[in-house]
Amino acid sequence: MTENNFGLKKIEISVSEAEKRTGRNAMNMQETYTAYLIETRSVEHTDGQSVLTDSLWRRYSEFELLRNYLLVYYPHVVVPPLPEKRAEFVWHKLSADNMDPDFVERRRIGLENFLLRVASHPILCRDKIFYLFLTQEGNWKETVNETGFQLKADSRLKALNATFRVKNPDKRFTELKHYSDELQSVISHLLRVRARVADRLYGVYKVHGNYGRVFSEWSAIEKEMGDGLQSAGHHMDVYASSIDDILEDEEHYADQLKEYLFYAEALRAVCRKHELMQYDLEMAAQDLASKKQQCEELATGTVRTFSLKGMTTKLFGQETPEQREARIKVLEEQINEGEQQLKSKNLEGREFVKNAWADIERFKEQKNHDLKEALISYAVMQISMCKKVGFGFGEDTVYSKL
Amino acid sequence: MDMNSFSPMMPTSPLSMINQVKFEDEPDLKDLFITVDEPESHVTTIETFITYRIITKTSRGEFDSSEFEVRRRYQDFLWLKGKLEEAHPTLIIPPLPEKFIVKGMVERFNDDFIETRRKALHKFLNRIADHPTLTFNEDFKVFLTAQAWELSSHKKQGPGLLSRMGQTVRAVALSMRGVKSRPEEFMEMNNFIEVFSQKINLIDKISQRIYKEEREYSDEMKEYGPIHILWSASEEDLVDTLKGIASCIDKCCKATEKRMSGLSEALLPVVHEYVLYSEMLMGVMKRRDQIQAELDSKVEALTNKKADTDLLTEEIGKLEDKVECANNALKADWERWRHNMQNDIKSAFTDMAEENIHYYEQCLATWESFLASQTDLHMEEPSEDKPESH
């Protein structure tokens, strides 16, 4: 990708709006989807003022296309994940419907977060396709597809094969793979239980709300106790409705954890690339070694290893010295080529490991910072909830009035 | 004991209380103390049943002794209630806990059921002891003091089963009539009872449901905390934070358990007792109506000159007295009951509110202390990598 000074200018990106649209899909059928408005502002160094430079609409599938492109062209980078495609870890109140306004709102925030992460990544921010994503509305999809990145992508089957058969992967990547498995497993578990806890808490609060109406109706037949019952009933209504905001805030916390759940997959992608390259290297080295051996055997006339050619020669007669010379020559050429390839593969491999590891270190620091902040924000949420709700019960007027 | 000393503090033993000097201007000083405890299982060839130990301490002259200990089973309580209703048809007799719990009972006698019943029986006897009229009832005295065989023989006296059944049939027929000529104040009372009964039943259901939801919430929380510990095993830099959060969640979980036990101790039994009271009240209303109906039918007979007018007039005179007594008794007891109900309900809900306050205060303190520990160690560094998002 050509260098541009895009990454050097200070920019602000926001996904400011979401809109329901209807259109026709690839099979010319009507469909409803959500489009998101992306606004880019550049900040002038001198006065700090920001100017709107670009604004366009994109849908979720275009974000996916961008990310898949980045995955292929930057396999050594831990590519930031997208917000979830479908609502998962829901508790009963949230609908799993992609059109639900709360879901759309949280997705808008997630998409903005994704763009900001890419824009602040030292390598990814310089990518031209990313720049065009932010600036070129029409034709962007064609431009991406023209890069032919889908063809360059490694086949899943090849990658799986490599994972099983690689003999000497870098130990750090093996450890990283285990770590990412553990991270995914523990965050999934946490999110599942959190959803159940939220569901139960919702139940507790809402059932209290049932007191409201009953107290109110009871107060009609009471003289002295009437006022007290009314105000107690009112308090119960307030208490019951307070849970909605509390759980909405918690949903944002869950989203922060989800991001790192999906980051685990990004980490595994880098590990897989390493395994693939390493396996490729091992195969190339093995191939070279066997060719060298064949050459040696032909040259010295000793047959140490079984080969079909050797057998047929034995059965159907020895080959002529000229034939043998020709074969040695071919092998020597292949060996030369092979050695060149092995050298460059080795170099590539080492470059990859170096670059990947640098990005992984950067990622680790980011993760530690972000997760700690998220966990602390959870505590802050609990504190504000306790204050707000506890205060309601403490209001001396309510229950002592009874 | 020094006759002139008067301890302002609550004495711990009932015995010491009854030895205090009784002052003339304190007519409400308690002189009858009853406890119900020590449930014991008895197995015979025919049946299994539970008896409860009842200890009575009293300074009253009419009691032969100052301390009594007897064992009674639920049947005996039922008998007592029946006798009290018979003797005082328009007084509000305290309710007994239910005979059976309908749903969810695998074993008739599981520990929770026995304990709940024991507390309710204790309440039942103490309410009778506190009642200005019922406390002097003879059958009540026998119940508290008689040995098992004495009680059996005492029970055999009085109208037999068949005559009691006959009475019930007549009573139902009569009570229909009584409703039509009910005086205004009793119409109001009846209306109150109907609405109150409906509302208290709903409150009972809601309170039970809240307990159930809190139990399920607490169970989930027990799983939630430890996951953070599990996570800390793979995150070197986040160990303190994660362990801290796990500890906060556990503490909040314990606070929830405490709140639940407060609910089950203070609120649920009180609300349930008043559910039973509301049924009791409807019974009282019926009996009052019955007595009225007896009078009305005699008056009607007189108007229609159906039988000997002199005899009828005499009977009517007696019945008019009976009706007046019954109505007055009910009126007085009604005021007393209303007053007690308001205090009990207010007390129960205030307790619930206090439990909640404590709960939130505890959770707040837990999280604030965690936050303080984190921000003390945490050095604020602006990170280039963290993007601004809104």
mmCIF file of N, CA and C in Angstrom, chain B residues 1-3 5 14-22 59:
data_model
loop_
_atom_site.group_PDB
_atom_site.id
_atom_site.type_symbol
_atom_site.label_atom_id
_atom_site.label_comp_id
_atom_site.label_asym_id
_atom_site.label_seq_id
_atom_site.Cartn_x
_atom_site.Cartn_y
_atom_site.Cartn_z
ATOM 1 N N MET B 1 -35.592 -10.591 96.706
ATOM 2 C CA MET B 1 -35.480 -9.478 95.769
ATOM 3 C C MET B 1 -35.907 -8.173 96.449
ATOM 4 N N ASP B 2 -35.176 -7.120 96.186
ATOM 5 C CA ASP B 2 -35.457 -5.824 96.808
ATOM 6 C C ASP B 2 -36.765 -5.270 96.263
ATOM 7 N N MET B 3 -37.783 -5.104 97.136
ATOM 8 C CA MET B 3 -39.111 -4.699 96.684
ATOM 9 C C MET B 3 -39.120 -3.273 96.141
ATOM 10 N N SER B 5 -36.660 -1.863 94.396
ATOM 11 C CA SER B 5 -35.863 -1.642 93.181
ATOM 12 C C SER B 5 -36.739 -1.822 91.950
ATOM 13 N N PRO B 14 -38.334 -14.125 82.475
ATOM 14 C CA PRO B 14 -39.726 -13.787 82.786
ATOM 15 C C PRO B 14 -39.969 -13.850 84.292
ATOM 16 N N LEU B 15 -39.300 -14.769 84.938
ATOM 17 C CA LEU B 15 -39.474 -14.971 86.370
ATOM 18 C C LEU B 15 -39.143 -13.690 87.132
ATOM 19 N N SER B 16 -38.049 -13.060 86.728
ATOM 20 C CA SER B 16 -37.647 -11.842 87.441
ATOM 21 C C SER B 16 -38.672 -10.732 87.222
ATOM 22 N N MET B 17 -39.302 -10.762 86.049
ATOM 23 C CA MET B 17 -40.291 -9.728 85.759
ATOM 24 C C MET B 17 -41.504 -9.841 86.663
ATOM 25 N N ILE B 18 -41.936 -11.072 86.880
ATOM 26 C CA ILE B 18 -43.171 -11.191 87.653
ATOM 27 C C ILE B 18 -42.953 -10.945 89.137
ATOM 28 N N ASN B 19 -41.711 -10.876 89.534
ATOM 29 C CA ASN B 19 -41.435 -10.578 90.938
ATOM 30 C C ASN B 19 -41.370 -9.087 91.208
ATOM 31 N N GLN B 20 -41.505 -8.305 90.147
ATOM 32 C CA GLN B 20 -41.485 -6.859 90.346
ATOM 33 C C GLN B 20 -42.746 -6.380 91.030
ATOM 34 N N VAL B 21 -42.630 -5.293 91.693
ATOM 35 C CA VAL B 21 -43.794 -4.716 92.360
ATOM 36 C C VAL B 21 -44.789 -4.239 91.323
ATOM 37 N N LYS B 22 -46.038 -4.578 91.549
ATOM 38 C CA LYS B 22 -47.091 -4.174 90.606
ATOM 39 C C LYS B 22 -47.639 -2.837 91.076
ATOM 40 N N SER B 59 -48.035 -14.995 87.703
ATOM 41 C CA SER B 59 -48.170 -14.589 89.100
ATOM 42 C C SER B 59 -49.647 -14.509 89.478
#
